[in-house]
Short mmCIF file of C-alpha atoms in Angstrom, two decimals:
data_model
loop_
_atom_site.label_atom_id
_atom_site.label_comp_id
_atom_site.label_asym_id
_atom_site.label_seq_id
_atom_site.Cartn_x
_atom_site.Cartn_y
_atom_site.Cartn_z
CA MET A 1 4.97 2.90 -7.31
CA THR A 2 3.76 4.64 -10.30
CA LEU A 3 0.34 6.37 -11.17
CA GLN A 4 -0.26 5.84 -15.15
CA VAL A 5 -2.49 8.34 -15.97
CA LEU A 6 -5.88 7.06 -18.05
CA ALA A 7 -7.82 10.30 -17.79
CA GLY A 8 -6.79 13.85 -16.85
CA PRO A 9 -5.66 16.99 -17.54
CA SER A 10 -1.92 16.44 -17.34
CA PRO A 11 -0.22 13.41 -18.84
CA GLY A 12 1.72 11.75 -16.01
CA PRO A 13 3.08 9.60 -15.21
CA PHE A 14 3.19 10.25 -11.40
CA ARG A 15 6.12 7.92 -9.41
CA VAL A 16 6.57 7.83 -6.12
CA GLU A 17 9.24 6.00 -3.84
CA GLY A 18 10.85 5.58 -0.30
CA GLU A 19 9.22 5.36 2.82
CA THR A 20 8.31 8.68 3.38
CA PRO A 21 4.63 9.41 2.86
CA ALA A 22 3.86 11.22 -0.64
CA THR A 23 0.82 13.79 -0.46
CA ILE A 24 -1.49 14.12 -3.02
CA GLY A 25 -3.68 17.34 -3.75
CA ARG A 26 -4.04 20.67 -5.49
CA SER A 27 -1.20 22.37 -3.90
CA ALA A 28 1.94 22.85 -5.68
CA THR A 29 4.03 21.59 -2.79
CA CYS A 30 2.07 18.20 -2.84
CA ASP A 31 4.39 15.16 -4.11
CA VAL A 32 1.73 14.44 -6.72
CA SER A 33 0.36 17.82 -8.00
CA LEU A 34 -3.03 17.76 -9.63
CA PRO A 35 -4.15 21.55 -10.16
CA ASP A 36 -7.95 21.49 -10.31
CA ASP A 37 -10.58 23.14 -8.40
CA THR A 38 -12.35 19.63 -7.57
CA VAL A 39 -9.19 18.41 -5.86
CA SER A 40 -8.42 19.59 -2.31
CA ARG A 41 -5.19 20.86 -1.37
CA CYS A 42 -3.86 17.93 0.38
CA HIS A 43 -6.66 15.57 -0.90
CA ALA A 44 -5.14 11.79 -0.12
CA VAL A 45 -1.56 10.22 1.14
CA LEU A 46 0.33 7.60 -0.39
CA VAL A 47 2.17 5.40 2.41
CA ARG A 48 4.30 2.57 1.84
CA LYS A 49 4.57 0.42 5.04
CA ARG A 50 6.71 -2.74 5.46
CA GLY A 51 7.13 -3.01 1.41
CA ALA A 52 3.21 -2.46 1.11
CA TRP A 53 1.32 0.78 -0.48
CA PHE A 54 -1.78 2.25 0.93
CA ILE A 55 -3.70 5.31 0.42
CA GLU A 56 -5.87 7.23 2.58
CA ASP A 57 -8.02 9.99 2.13
CA GLY A 58 -7.29 13.30 3.90
CA GLY A 59 -11.00 14.42 4.47
CA SER A 60 -11.44 15.75 0.65
CA ARG A 61 -14.36 17.28 -0.46
CA SER A 62 -15.13 15.32 -3.76
CA GLY A 63 -13.76 12.08 -2.13
CA THR A 64 -11.11 9.23 -3.31
CA LEU A 65 -12.53 6.54 -5.31
CA LEU A 66 -10.48 3.05 -5.59
CA ASN A 67 -11.74 0.68 -8.07
CA GLY A 68 -15.24 2.68 -7.58
CA VAL A 69 -15.20 2.45 -4.01
CA ARG A 70 -15.42 5.78 -2.13
CA LEU A 71 -12.55 5.78 0.86
CA PRO A 72 -13.43 6.99 4.13
CA LYS A 73 -11.37 9.60 5.92
CA GLY A 74 -8.17 8.52 7.63
CA MET A 75 -8.86 4.57 6.84
CA PRO A 76 -5.77 3.51 4.59
CA ALA A 77 -6.76 1.01 1.66
CA PRO A 78 -3.99 -1.40 0.38
CA LEU A 79 -3.14 -0.81 -3.34
CA ALA A 80 -2.26 -3.47 -5.76
CA THR A 81 -1.26 -3.30 -9.58
CA GLY A 82 -4.30 -2.72 -11.87
CA ASP A 83 -6.16 -0.72 -9.35
CA ILE A 84 -8.23 2.10 -10.51
CA LEU A 85 -7.83 5.25 -8.46
CA ARG A 86 -10.08 8.28 -8.99
CA ILE A 87 -9.16 11.84 -7.83
CA GLY A 88 -11.17 14.74 -9.33
CA PRO A 89 -11.00 14.63 -13.22
CA TRP A 90 -8.07 12.45 -12.94
CA ALA A 91 -8.21 8.70 -13.48
CA PHE A 92 -4.93 6.59 -12.37
CA ARG A 93 -3.70 3.22 -13.19
CA VAL A 94 -1.72 1.73 -10.21
CA VAL A 95 1.71 -0.07 -10.76
CA VAL A 96 3.09 -1.24 -7.67
CA GLY A 97 6.92 -2.22 -8.35
CA ALA A 98 8.95 -1.80 -11.51
CA LEU A 99 7.28 -0.80 -14.89
CA PRO A 100 6.95 -3.10 -17.47
CA THR A 101 9.39 -2.78 -20.18
CA THR A 102 7.00 -3.16 -23.43
CA SER A 103 3.30 -3.75 -24.02
CA THR A 104 2.43 -7.57 -24.03
CA ALA A 105 -0.07 -6.78 -27.22
CA ARG A 106 1.60 -5.51 -30.44
CA THR A 107 0.03 -2.55 -32.14
CA ILE A 108 0.73 -1.95 -35.62
CA ASP A 109 0.85 1.93 -37.92
CA ASP A 110 -2.17 2.23 -39.95
CA THR A 111 -4.60 3.38 -41.29
CA SER A 112 -4.46 1.92 -44.71
CA SER A 113 -2.71 1.39 -47.97
CA ARG A 114 -5.74 0.32 -49.72
CA THR A 115 -9.05 1.60 -50.11
CA GLN A 116 -9.88 1.65 -46.25
CA ARG A 117 -10.90 4.21 -43.68
CA ILE A 118 -11.23 4.38 -39.59
CA GLU A 119 -14.16 6.26 -38.37
CA ARG A 120 -15.91 7.30 -35.25
CA LEU A 121 -19.10 5.61 -34.51
CA GLY A 122 -21.50 8.59 -33.87
CA THR A 123 -25.30 8.01 -33.85
CA SER A 124 -25.51 8.80 -37.94
CA ARG A 125 -24.50 5.07 -38.72
CA ARG A 126 -26.81 3.28 -36.53
CA THR A 127 -30.12 2.26 -37.04
CA SER A 128 -31.92 3.07 -33.91
CA VAL A 129 -34.46 0.46 -33.60
CA SER A 130 -31.95 -2.23 -33.88
CA ASP A 131 -29.45 -0.40 -31.48
CA ARG A 132 -32.24 0.19 -28.74
CA ARG A 133 -32.97 -3.67 -28.84
CA LEU A 134 -29.22 -4.34 -28.28
CA ALA A 135 -28.69 -2.08 -25.61
CA HIS A 136 -30.76 -4.25 -23.48
CA LEU A 137 -28.53 -7.07 -23.94
CA SER A 138 -26.10 -5.90 -21.05
CA GLU A 139 -29.15 -6.94 -19.07
CA CYS A 140 -29.20 -10.65 -20.45
CA ILE A 141 -25.71 -11.42 -19.90
CA ARG A 142 -26.12 -13.04 -16.77
CA ARG A 143 -23.06 -15.30 -17.04
CA LEU A 144 -21.11 -12.13 -16.31
CA GLY A 145 -22.26 -12.07 -13.14
CA ASP A 146 -20.92 -15.74 -12.21
CA ALA A 147 -17.44 -14.56 -13.50
CA LEU A 148 -14.80 -14.86 -10.36
CA ASP A 149 -12.43 -12.75 -11.78
CA GLU A 150 -11.44 -10.30 -14.60
CA PRO A 151 -10.06 -12.78 -17.11
CA ALA A 152 -12.90 -15.04 -16.69
CA ALA A 153 -15.66 -12.26 -17.20
CA ALA A 154 -13.24 -10.84 -20.62
CA SER A 155 -13.29 -14.46 -21.91
CA VAL A 156 -17.26 -14.60 -21.37
CA ALA A 157 -17.82 -11.15 -23.30
CA LEU A 158 -15.55 -12.12 -26.25
CA GLU A 159 -17.03 -15.24 -26.68
CA LEU A 160 -20.58 -13.48 -26.73
CA ALA A 161 -19.36 -10.70 -29.14
CA LEU A 162 -17.70 -13.09 -31.35
CA ARG A 163 -21.15 -15.17 -31.74
CA GLY A 164 -23.41 -12.27 -32.14
CA SER A 165 -21.38 -10.17 -34.32
CA GLY A 166 -19.97 -11.94 -37.18
CA TYR A 167 -16.48 -11.23 -36.55
CA ALA A 168 -14.20 -13.89 -36.54
CA ARG A 169 -11.60 -13.38 -34.24
CA GLY A 170 -11.05 -10.65 -31.51
CA ALA A 171 -9.35 -9.81 -28.08
CA VAL A 172 -10.16 -7.91 -24.48
CA LEU A 173 -7.36 -5.54 -23.55
CA ARG A 174 -6.30 -3.77 -20.45
CA ARG A 175 -5.37 -0.26 -20.92
CA VAL A 176 -2.02 0.13 -19.17
CA ALA A 177 -0.89 3.77 -20.19
CA GLY A 178 -2.49 6.90 -21.40
CA GLY A 179 -1.14 9.74 -23.34
CA GLN A 180 -0.23 9.69 -27.06
CA ALA A 181 0.30 6.09 -27.55
CA VAL A 182 -2.18 4.17 -26.04
CA GLN A 183 -0.59 1.07 -24.48
CA VAL A 184 -2.56 -2.36 -23.71
CA GLU A 185 -1.82 -5.96 -22.59
CA ILE A 186 -4.20 -8.88 -23.58
CA VAL A 187 -6.51 -10.15 -21.09
CA ALA A 188 -8.49 -12.44 -23.12
CA ALA A 189 -8.16 -13.55 -26.82
CA SER A 190 -9.49 -15.81 -29.48
CA ALA A 191 -6.44 -16.72 -31.13
CA GLU A 192 -2.29 -16.10 -30.63
CA GLY A 193 -0.31 -13.54 -32.53
CA LEU A 194 -2.90 -10.72 -32.85
CA GLU A 195 -1.94 -7.31 -33.84
CA PHE A 196 -4.13 -4.29 -33.18
CA SER A 197 -4.64 -0.98 -34.85
CA ARG A 198 -2.84 1.94 -32.71
CA THR A 199 -5.42 4.28 -34.32
CA LEU A 200 -8.42 2.26 -33.69
CA LEU A 201 -7.00 2.05 -29.94
CA GLU A 202 -6.58 5.69 -29.88
CA GLN A 203 -9.97 6.76 -31.04
CA ALA A 204 -11.93 4.23 -28.72
CA ALA A 205 -9.73 5.84 -25.75
CA THR A 206 -11.62 8.92 -26.21
CA GLY A 207 -14.72 7.14 -25.41
CA GLU A 208 -16.44 6.48 -28.69
CA SER A 209 -15.99 3.27 -30.69
CA ALA A 210 -14.05 3.17 -33.75
CA LEU A 211 -14.73 1.17 -36.94
CA LEU A 212 -12.73 0.28 -39.67
CA THR A 213 -14.57 -0.08 -43.12
CA GLU A 214 -13.98 -0.14 -46.94
CA ASP A 215 -13.65 3.27 -48.70
CA ALA A 216 -12.95 4.19 -52.17
CA GLU A 217 -9.95 7.00 -51.32
CA PRO A 218 -6.83 5.18 -50.28
CA VAL A 219 -4.93 6.04 -47.53
CA ARG A 220 -1.05 5.61 -47.15
CA HIS A 221 1.08 4.91 -44.57
CA GLY A 222 3.37 2.28 -43.05
CA GLN A 223 2.32 -1.20 -42.47
CA SER A 224 -1.29 -1.01 -42.43
CA LEU A 225 -4.41 -3.35 -41.85
CA ALA A 226 -4.96 -4.05 -45.28
CA GLU A 227 -1.66 -5.87 -45.66
CA LEU A 228 -2.82 -8.15 -43.18
CA GLY A 229 -6.09 -8.56 -45.14
CA VAL A 230 -8.31 -7.21 -42.90
CA HIS A 231 -11.33 -6.11 -44.16
CA SER A 232 -13.46 -4.89 -41.03
CA ALA A 233 -12.14 -3.76 -37.56
CA LEU A 234 -14.07 -2.72 -34.70
CA CYS A 235 -12.70 -1.46 -31.19
CA VAL A 236 -15.28 -0.44 -28.32
CA PRO A 237 -14.19 1.02 -25.06
CA VAL A 238 -14.57 -0.25 -21.98
CA ALA A 239 -15.22 1.69 -19.23
CA ILE A 240 -15.33 0.79 -15.44
CA ASP A 241 -16.50 3.70 -12.95
CA GLY A 242 -16.19 6.51 -15.66
CA PRO A 243 -12.91 6.32 -17.49
CA VAL A 244 -12.12 4.13 -20.44
CA THR A 245 -9.85 1.15 -18.79
CA GLY A 246 -9.73 -1.58 -21.92
CA PHE A 247 -11.16 -2.15 -24.73
CA LEU A 248 -13.15 -5.10 -26.91
CA TYR A 249 -11.41 -5.47 -30.00
CA LEU A 250 -12.77 -7.40 -33.21
CA ASP A 251 -12.00 -7.96 -36.86
CA ALA A 252 -12.34 -10.21 -39.81
CA ARG A 253 -9.81 -10.86 -42.65
CA GLY A 254 -9.54 -12.33 -46.06
CA ARG A 255 -12.42 -14.56 -47.18
CA GLU A 256 -14.12 -14.49 -44.07
CA ALA A 257 -17.73 -13.36 -44.26
CA ALA A 258 -19.08 -9.66 -43.66
CA VAL A 259 -20.04 -8.63 -40.31
CA HIS A 260 -23.27 -8.19 -39.44
CA ALA A 261 -25.16 -4.67 -39.88
CA ASP A 262 -25.82 -4.03 -36.32
CA ALA A 263 -22.63 -5.61 -34.94
CA ALA A 264 -21.43 -2.07 -33.51
CA GLY A 265 -24.34 -1.72 -31.19
CA TYR A 266 -24.46 -5.30 -30.17
CA CYS A 267 -20.77 -5.16 -29.29
CA GLU A 268 -21.29 -1.84 -27.33
CA ALA A 269 -23.84 -3.49 -25.12
CA VAL A 270 -21.55 -6.80 -24.72
CA ALA A 271 -18.43 -3.76 -23.40
CA THR A 272 -21.02 -1.91 -21.07
CA ALA A 273 -21.95 -5.44 -19.55
CA LEU A 274 -18.42 -6.39 -19.34
CA GLY A 275 -17.38 -2.83 -17.82
CA LEU A 276 -20.01 -3.16 -15.04
CA ALA A 277 -19.15 -6.79 -14.01
CA ILE A 278 -15.17 -5.94 -13.57
CA GLY A 279 -16.33 -2.76 -11.92
CA ALA A 280 -18.21 -5.24 -9.48
CA LEU A 281 -15.43 -7.59 -9.01
CA ARG A 282 -12.73 -4.92 -8.46
CA ARG A 283 -15.26 -3.12 -5.63
CA ALA A 284 -15.80 -6.35 -4.13
CA GLU A 285 -11.75 -6.65 -4.09
CA VAL A 286 -11.09 -3.51 -2.40
CA GLU A 287 -13.85 -4.48 0.20
CA ARG A 288 -12.12 -7.97 0.53
CA ARG A 289 -8.61 -6.82 0.87
CA ARG A 290 -9.96 -4.12 3.87
CA HIS A 291 -11.70 -6.72 5.75
CA ASP A 292 -8.62 -8.92 5.61
CA MET A 293 -6.46 -6.07 6.60
CA GLN A 294 -8.92 -5.12 9.77
CA THR A 295 -9.39 -9.03 10.72
CA GLU A 296 -5.45 -9.31 10.68
CA LEU A 297 -4.76 -6.35 12.52
CA GLU A 298 -7.37 -7.12 15.15
CA ALA A 299 -6.00 -10.40 15.70
CA ALA A 300 -2.49 -8.96 16.11
CA ARG A 301 -3.91 -6.33 18.32
CA GLU A 302 -5.22 -9.16 20.68
CA VAL A 303 -1.93 -11.07 20.50
CA GLN A 304 -0.03 -7.91 21.69
CA THR A 305 -2.85 -7.27 24.22
CA LEU A 306 -2.32 -10.76 25.79
CA ILE A 307 1.46 -10.73 26.07
CA MET A 308 1.68 -6.89 27.59
CA PRO A 309 3.68 -6.24 30.83
CA ASP A 310 1.83 -4.50 33.47
CA PRO A 311 1.51 -0.59 32.61
CA VAL A 312 3.35 0.42 35.81
CA GLY A 313 5.33 -1.57 38.28
CA THR A 314 8.52 -1.57 40.55
CA ILE A 315 10.84 -4.40 40.19
CA GLY A 316 13.84 -4.41 43.02
CA PRO A 317 15.85 -1.10 42.82
CA MET A 318 13.52 0.39 39.87
CA VAL A 319 10.11 1.28 38.82
CA TYR A 320 8.85 1.40 35.26
CA ALA A 321 6.20 2.56 32.69
CA VAL A 322 5.20 1.08 29.51
CA ARG A 323 2.41 1.83 27.11
CA SER A 324 1.73 0.61 23.57
CA ARG A 325 -0.86 1.65 20.94
CA PRO A 326 -1.40 -0.46 17.90
CA GLY A 327 -1.64 1.73 14.81
CA LYS A 328 -4.20 1.13 11.66
CA PHE A 329 -1.37 -0.12 9.29
CA VAL A 330 0.68 -2.45 11.37
CA ALA A 331 0.64 -4.50 14.67
CA GLY A 332 4.21 -5.65 16.01
CA ASP A 333 5.79 -3.89 18.40
CA LEU A 334 7.68 -5.98 21.43
CA VAL A 335 7.84 -4.82 24.97
CA ASP A 336 8.82 -6.61 28.12
CA VAL A 337 10.03 -5.88 31.71
CA LEU A 338 11.25 -8.94 33.57
CA ASP A 339 12.37 -9.69 36.99
CA LEU A 340 15.70 -11.82 36.38
CA GLY A 341 16.81 -12.08 40.44
CA ALA A 342 19.69 -11.34 41.96
CA GLY A 343 18.98 -7.71 41.75
CA ARG A 344 18.67 -7.49 38.13
CA THR A 345 15.91 -6.35 35.61
CA ALA A 346 15.59 -6.32 31.88
CA VAL A 347 13.56 -4.45 29.50
CA CYS A 348 13.22 -5.28 26.11
CA ILE A 349 11.56 -3.25 23.18
CA GLY A 350 11.45 -4.21 19.54
CA ASP A 351 9.56 -3.36 16.06
CA VAL A 352 8.73 -6.04 13.71
CA ALA A 353 8.99 -5.35 10.24
CA GLY A 354 5.79 -6.28 8.59
CA HIS A 355 1.97 -6.31 9.29
CA GLY A 356 -1.05 -8.28 10.60
CA VAL A 357 -0.68 -11.48 12.06
CA GLY A 358 2.38 -12.65 10.70
CA ALA A 359 4.32 -9.85 12.55
CA ALA A 360 2.19 -10.31 15.85
CA MET A 361 3.27 -13.95 15.75
CA LEU A 362 6.72 -13.07 14.88
CA MET A 363 7.00 -10.75 18.02
CA ALA A 364 5.29 -13.14 20.32
CA THR A 365 7.84 -15.56 19.45
CA ALA A 366 10.68 -13.47 19.99
CA ARG A 367 9.46 -12.07 23.23
CA ALA A 368 9.16 -15.51 24.27
CA PHE A 369 12.19 -16.83 23.29
CA LEU A 370 14.10 -13.77 24.66
CA ALA A 371 12.62 -14.05 27.70
CA ALA A 372 13.83 -17.53 28.34
CA GLU A 373 16.86 -16.75 27.42
CA LEU A 374 17.41 -14.02 29.93
CA GLN A 375 16.09 -16.08 32.62
CA ARG A 376 18.83 -18.57 31.92
CA LEU A 377 21.66 -16.13 31.76
CA HIS A 378 24.33 -16.22 34.59
CA ALA A 379 24.20 -13.18 37.05
CA SER A 380 27.88 -11.99 35.65
CA ALA A 381 26.43 -12.25 31.86
CA GLY A 382 25.00 -9.32 29.72
CA PRO A 383 22.32 -9.26 27.28
CA ALA A 384 24.37 -10.20 23.94
CA ALA A 385 24.31 -13.81 24.58
CA ALA A 386 20.41 -13.51 24.90
CA VAL A 387 19.97 -11.46 21.90
CA THR A 388 22.55 -13.40 19.83
CA ALA A 389 20.81 -16.90 20.62
CA THR A 390 17.42 -15.25 19.83
CA ASN A 391 18.95 -14.05 16.48
CA ARG A 392 20.15 -17.70 15.62
CA PHE A 393 16.78 -18.86 16.43
CA LEU A 394 14.76 -16.92 14.37
CA ALA A 395 17.09 -16.43 11.34
CA SER A 396 17.25 -20.31 10.94
CA ARG A 397 13.39 -20.37 10.35
CA PRO A 398 11.19 -19.13 7.42
CA LEU A 399 10.36 -15.63 8.40
CA ALA A 400 8.67 -14.60 4.67
CA GLY A 401 11.21 -11.27 4.72
CA ARG A 402 10.47 -10.27 8.42
CA PHE A 403 12.88 -9.13 10.97
CA LEU A 404 12.89 -7.10 13.65
CA SER A 405 14.78 -4.47 15.38
CA LEU A 406 15.60 -4.94 19.18
CA TRP A 407 16.79 -2.77 22.48
CA VAL A 408 17.63 -5.25 25.47
CA GLY A 409 19.13 -3.99 28.79
CA ILE A 410 19.94 -5.47 31.94
CA LEU A 411 19.82 -3.17 35.04
CA HIS A 412 21.83 -4.41 38.20
CA ALA A 413 21.33 -3.08 41.65
CA ASP A 414 24.27 -1.10 41.95
CA GLY A 415 23.03 1.07 38.84
CA THR A 416 25.30 -0.66 36.04
CA LEU A 417 23.32 -0.87 32.90
CA ARG A 418 24.24 -3.29 30.29
CA TYR A 419 22.69 -2.91 26.90
CA THR A 420 22.65 -4.33 23.41
CA ASP A 421 21.20 -2.44 20.45
CA ALA A 422 20.34 -4.75 17.32
CA GLY A 423 19.24 -2.12 14.78
CA HIS A 424 16.82 -0.42 17.01
CA GLY A 425 18.57 3.19 18.09
CA HIS A 426 15.78 4.82 19.70
CA TRP A 427 16.53 5.62 23.31
CA PHE A 428 18.12 8.12 25.38
CA ILE A 429 19.31 8.85 29.36
CA VAL A 430 17.18 11.21 31.42
CA LYS A 431 19.40 12.87 34.00
CA ARG A 432 18.24 14.91 37.17
CA CYS A 433 19.47 17.78 38.99
CA GLY A 434 17.03 18.78 41.84
CA ASN A 435 13.57 18.86 39.82
CA LEU A 436 15.31 19.84 36.63
CA ARG A 437 15.54 16.95 33.89
CA SER A 438 17.70 16.53 30.91
CA THR A 439 18.25 13.93 28.18
CA VAL A 440 21.40 12.66 26.82
CA HIS A 441 21.42 10.91 23.49
CA GLN A 442 23.55 7.39 23.59
CA HIS A 443 25.20 6.59 20.27
CA THR A 444 25.23 2.66 20.22
CA ASP A 445 25.87 0.05 17.36
CA GLY A 446 25.08 -3.74 18.74
CA GLY A 447 24.75 -5.17 15.24
CA ILE A 448 22.09 -5.55 12.60
CA PRO A 449 18.21 -6.40 13.43
CA VAL A 450 17.34 -9.73 14.53
CA GLY A 451 16.23 -12.50 12.13
CA ILE A 452 18.22 -11.62 8.99
CA ASP A 453 21.58 -13.47 9.45
CA PRO A 454 21.78 -16.37 12.01
CA ASP A 455 25.60 -15.64 12.26
CA ALA A 456 25.65 -12.12 13.23
CA ALA A 457 27.70 -10.89 16.24
CA TYR A 458 26.07 -8.48 18.66
CA GLY A 459 27.79 -6.58 21.52
CA GLU A 460 26.94 -4.63 24.02
CA ALA A 461 28.06 -1.70 26.18
CA SER A 462 27.39 -0.27 29.60
CA LEU A 463 26.95 2.75 31.85
CA ILE A 464 26.08 3.39 35.35
CA LEU A 465 23.01 5.46 36.25
CA HIS A 466 22.84 7.19 39.38
CA PRO A 467 19.71 7.43 41.49
CA ARG A 468 16.95 8.98 39.73
CA ASP A 469 18.33 8.61 36.34
CA GLU A 470 15.56 7.37 33.99
CA VAL A 471 16.24 5.19 30.64
CA VAL A 472 13.27 5.97 27.91
CA VAL A 473 13.09 3.59 25.01
CA TYR A 474 10.42 4.26 22.11
CA SER A 475 9.10 2.49 18.96
CA ASP A 476 9.62 4.89 15.71
CA GLY A 477 5.89 5.14 15.35
CA ILE A 478 6.14 7.86 18.19
CA ILE A 479 8.42 10.26 16.23
CA GLU A 480 7.13 9.34 12.88
CA GLN A 481 3.55 9.66 13.47
CA ARG A 482 2.12 12.12 11.10
CA GLY A 483 -0.15 15.16 11.64
CA PRO A 484 -1.33 18.70 10.47
CA GLU A 485 1.91 20.11 11.29
CA GLY A 486 4.15 17.31 9.74
CA VAL A 487 5.60 14.54 11.92
CA PHE A 488 5.75 14.68 15.39
CA GLY A 489 9.51 14.05 15.71
CA VAL A 490 12.33 13.66 18.32
CA ASP A 491 11.98 17.33 19.90
CA ARG A 492 8.34 16.53 20.69
CA LEU A 493 8.95 13.60 22.58
CA LEU A 494 11.89 15.16 24.37
CA GLU A 495 9.85 18.22 25.27
CA GLN A 496 7.08 15.84 26.90
CA ILE A 497 9.76 13.48 28.69
CA ILE A 498 11.19 16.79 30.31
CA ARG A 499 7.72 18.06 31.35
CA GLY A 500 7.43 14.47 33.43
CA GLN A 501 8.71 13.78 37.19
CA SER A 502 7.88 10.13 36.84
CA PRO A 503 8.14 7.25 34.66
CA ASP A 504 4.26 7.24 34.67
CA GLU A 505 4.25 10.94 34.03
CA ASP A 506 6.50 10.56 31.03
CA VAL A 507 4.74 7.89 29.36
CA ARG A 508 1.34 9.36 29.93
CA PHE A 509 2.61 13.09 28.77
CA VAL A 510 3.94 11.66 25.61
CA PHE A 511 0.66 9.69 24.43
CA ASP A 512 -1.32 12.70 25.48
CA ALA A 513 0.75 14.98 23.16
CA LEU A 514 0.85 12.31 20.42
CA GLU A 515 -2.76 12.22 20.52
CA ALA A 516 -3.55 15.60 20.18
CA PHE A 517 -1.21 16.20 17.29
CA ALA A 518 -2.29 13.61 15.26
CA GLY A 519 -5.74 14.43 15.51
CA THR A 520 -7.28 11.35 15.05
CA PRO A 521 -7.61 8.28 17.18
CA ALA A 522 -6.05 5.97 14.66
CA TRP A 523 -2.30 6.25 14.28
CA ASP A 524 0.02 5.16 11.32
CA ASP A 525 2.11 2.83 12.80
CA ASP A 526 2.10 0.80 16.52
CA ALA A 527 3.42 3.59 19.06
CA THR A 528 5.38 2.22 22.11
CA VAL A 529 7.57 3.74 25.20
CA ALA A 530 9.01 2.14 27.96
CA ALA A 531 10.42 4.38 30.88
CA VAL A 532 12.38 2.79 33.57
CA GLU A 533 13.78 4.96 36.65
CA PHE A 534 16.87 3.82 38.92
CA LEU A 535 15.78 4.46 42.66
CA GLY A 536 19.15 3.50 44.07
CA PRO A 537 20.84 0.83 45.71
CA GLU A 538 18.44 -1.27 47.80
#
C-alpha cells in the first residue's frame, strides 16, 4: 500500500508492505516517520490482515481522520484506494496495490507562445457584490445532495459550472499525487481528449483558483494552450475536509464566446459545494465499511460460539481445556475435541485465511466435514486420511481465495499420538518430571494448508506420550498479538504454560497474560489454545 502525499511538510510517497504491522508517528523509528509536534510518537498503525488493509489510531492527541471521520482509539477501519487520510499537517491519498504507471489525464507544458498569462485569483480581480451573491450558490445546488457516488456528484457540478460560467468544455479531476508535478485523473468530462495546463493545476494545488487570460507580453515555452486555441481557462481547487484533492477545470477555445465576467466566483461556489458533497459521501462510506465489518464479525463470532466444544472435559484417558477468543479483524479459528470411540480422542485446531462471515462459514463447514471423516475412520487409521478427504472436498469448491491451516491429532489409549500438520505448525509437547514441566518443540511437515490443491497429499507422524504429558496446540493470534512491548511471542506463551499444572490452568494463564500484555479487550486476531493431557492407560 502507498500513501501519496497531497499536503504536508515532506513529499513522500510512503510505501508499506507485508504482514508485519507498520507504525506511523513522530518517532524516527516508525515505519512512516512524520516529524511534527502535532503527530504523536506512535500515532497510528497500518495492519494487513488476510489481504485487506486496516488503519488503527493508537490513542493519538490530534487524532487520525479517514475521509473526514475521526477514528476511535483501538478500532480498526478498512482502507481502500482513493481514501484521504489526515495525520497532523499531512494529507495522504491511499493506494492499495500497485501504483498506476501513467495518469489518465494528459497535462501539457505551458504557459503560452503568444499573448497569454496565467495568474492566481486573489481578491483584486473580483467584484465583491457579484462574488458574495455567487458564494451562496453552494447552498442552492441541491442536486448534489441526491448524488449516490463521486462520479455522479462530479457530473452534476460540471454541468452546473458550464451552464453558469460561459465556458464551453471542462472536467472534474481527481488529484492522485502531490509533489512538483501534480498528477490527476478524470472523474467527469464534457468531451473526450481534453488536455490540461500543468501550470494551472500546480497553482490551483496551492488552494487558490488559477486563471488564464490574454496578455500583451508573449511568454514562450514548449507546447502551449495558445497552440491549442485556448483563449481562456480556469482551474478551481476542490477541497475535501481541508486538503486540495481535486480540481474543476474549464476552458474556452477558438471562436467560442468569452466567458462571463463573474465566472470565477460562480465556479468557486460550485467547487465548494462539490467538495462538501464528496466529503459527505466519503464519510458515509467509512461508516458503512465499519458497520459492515462489525456486522460480519458479530455474525461470524456467533457461528464460532455455537460450535465450540465444552471448555473443559475428560474423554477416556485424557483431560482437555480449550479456549478461543475472536479478534477485532477476523473470526475464523477452528477448534474441536471428539470422542472417536475405542479409546481414541481427536483434537483439531485450524486457522482460516479471511475475515467475517465467509471465513466463519468455511471454518464451520471444514469442522463439520472433518468431524464426519474422523468418525468414519477405522480404529487403525490415522488422521491423514480425514485431512486428505477434507481438503479434496473444500478445494473443489469456490472458496474466494480462502483456505485454512489445520492440525489434527488422534490420541490412543496406550499413549500413541498420530497427527497431521497441514501448514499449521503451532504446537509443542509439555513433559513432566515431578512438579517440573518442560516443553519440547515438534518439527512437522504434513503438507500445505487445506483448500488450495485438491490433489495435495498429506502425511502423518506419531509419538508416544507418557502419563501427564501434555499436547498444546494454538493459533498464530496468540503469539502475534501486539502490545506496548512489541508482540507476545512464543517465549511468553511457553512461560505461562510452564507455570500451570493442568490444561485448565495452562489455558487460563495464557489468556490472562495475553490480556495484560495487549492492554486492550479488542485483540488483533482470533486467539485459540487447546491443551490435552494424557492421564495414562485406563
